[in-house]
């Protein structure tokens, strides 16, 4: 990744007085990648994006874009464009002039300019909107104008700060699809900020999960979901069952743990080193667990418990299973297929089954 | 705009108070136009015939026109310069982190509360020490001091009333600070600029004390009026002149307010979804 990294953020810090908004962040982003910064509000996503755009200077470290160090490059000279969180549409200009705003320096002929703007209006599916004023537009339309205004300059990088945050759910989902399609069409690098994990998983090639100014894990969506590195990532993305555990044996690619409620079980080591006696946590996604009424033939990857609670949610059902030695019930999510052995009206003892590959071992770091 | 929310519901005593307040404030002023159309040398009831003759007489007087032109020239120059300075001051105050910002704003606003006679005397002493002869220019300098706070006070809400991200967006789209100012900032504050021009022109046009201390041989219009008060036979024409000045001031200030009507912070359109 390092050689063809297009954006290279190297050990960047940012302090606002006593507040450390960014703490030694290093990220490499490839050409044409859809890269997301994901984290809860206040974790430093906007600050990092504003440093890429040049509105904030890093307190330490260096940012390279296309091989060039950015520290002395002012915002208007950077090969990046930004879609602001509240869109920052120019209210005194109509849609056409908003989109054409950045073209002044290119000294295009009137016709060429007009064509480019019309092309953009087509691309963002707002043909014929050129003469509208900014305050006659809906949130979704404004968002698209902000996008067109940036894209018309053919930037090497597009920075998007929670661009869909202000839209209602239905529009947001539609815009997600359009955004992803658009990114494939124009082929520029997107750095996308969001606090919505589902949105990040849907859109991104890779995601950096942030917390308190640091990157917790940088991975593909499936990597983050299937093999989170620590509890914070695991609980931030999707729902997860956690079990306190102790390493009881290391055996090449497998690690054996003694987990509360589950007993002695095996898990893939996934290239991590464990020492015997080390305190770890076991994590299993609710949909990786299966409930059966009878004991499975192969013991060791199942445990008996009692069904405490169940909820029918249409396409799926949620079950909560009480295990011996655990305060919290274990969440199980099951697709509502025909012939499911356990219904939501069931009670009493059940068996909890899982496959070894779905077990994730989390260390404390 | 429904008016029946708790805060916005009508309040009778308050309305009555507002009416009484306005009458008390403007009734004396209304006597000027009243008597300026009265066919009598003396300001006293009962009124006589209706006449335009004082106005006609006024327009036939050479010195009135001279004084008027002096005031207009000073007013225009002062309005343009103090508004230009006001724009930079307001931008600096609202956009940059300046240490001691509150103190700075306080000093800019000071001429609003310090008696003008003090500023007048101080400037007179300074100018005579420097050997600067009194003229319309010195009056203009005095008026600049008075007008700057009006300009800054008019413009600051305009600068505060729009999102800084708009200026950042301009920079992001490739414009440097100069172009960003002319393509984004200036158009955004333009209504405030017009309001400031009108207000500062009016303030300068109506100003007497500074002009009294700082003018040379050329009088401004208020100075001319003051000079004519000694002659009883001129009085009705002066009433006519004063009536016109009041009317013009009203028009300019209200027009300015109307143009600048969206200046409250947060009233900028295009940000609500
Ligand atoms: N201009 C600023 N001055 C002081 N503190 C700031 C400034 N901008 C951001 N911060 C602080 O930095 C942290 C990260 O903020 P931000 O990057 O906006 O988070 P996010 O976009 O992830 O919600 C927050 O604690 C915030 O209060
Ligand atoms: Mg943010």
PDB file of C-alpha atoms and ligand atoms in Angstrom, chain A residues 46 85 161-162, ligand 2:
ATOM      1  CA  UNK A  46     -13.874  16.543  11.016  1.00  0.00           C
ATOM      2  CA  UNK A  85     -21.178  19.006   6.654  1.00  0.00           C
ATOM      3  CA  UNK A 161     -17.941  15.393   5.941  1.00  0.00           C
ATOM      4  CA  UNK A 162     -21.067  13.472   6.972  1.00  0.00           C
TER       5      UNK A 162
HETATM    6 MG1  LIG C   2     -17.758  16.366  12.580  1.00  0.00          MG
END
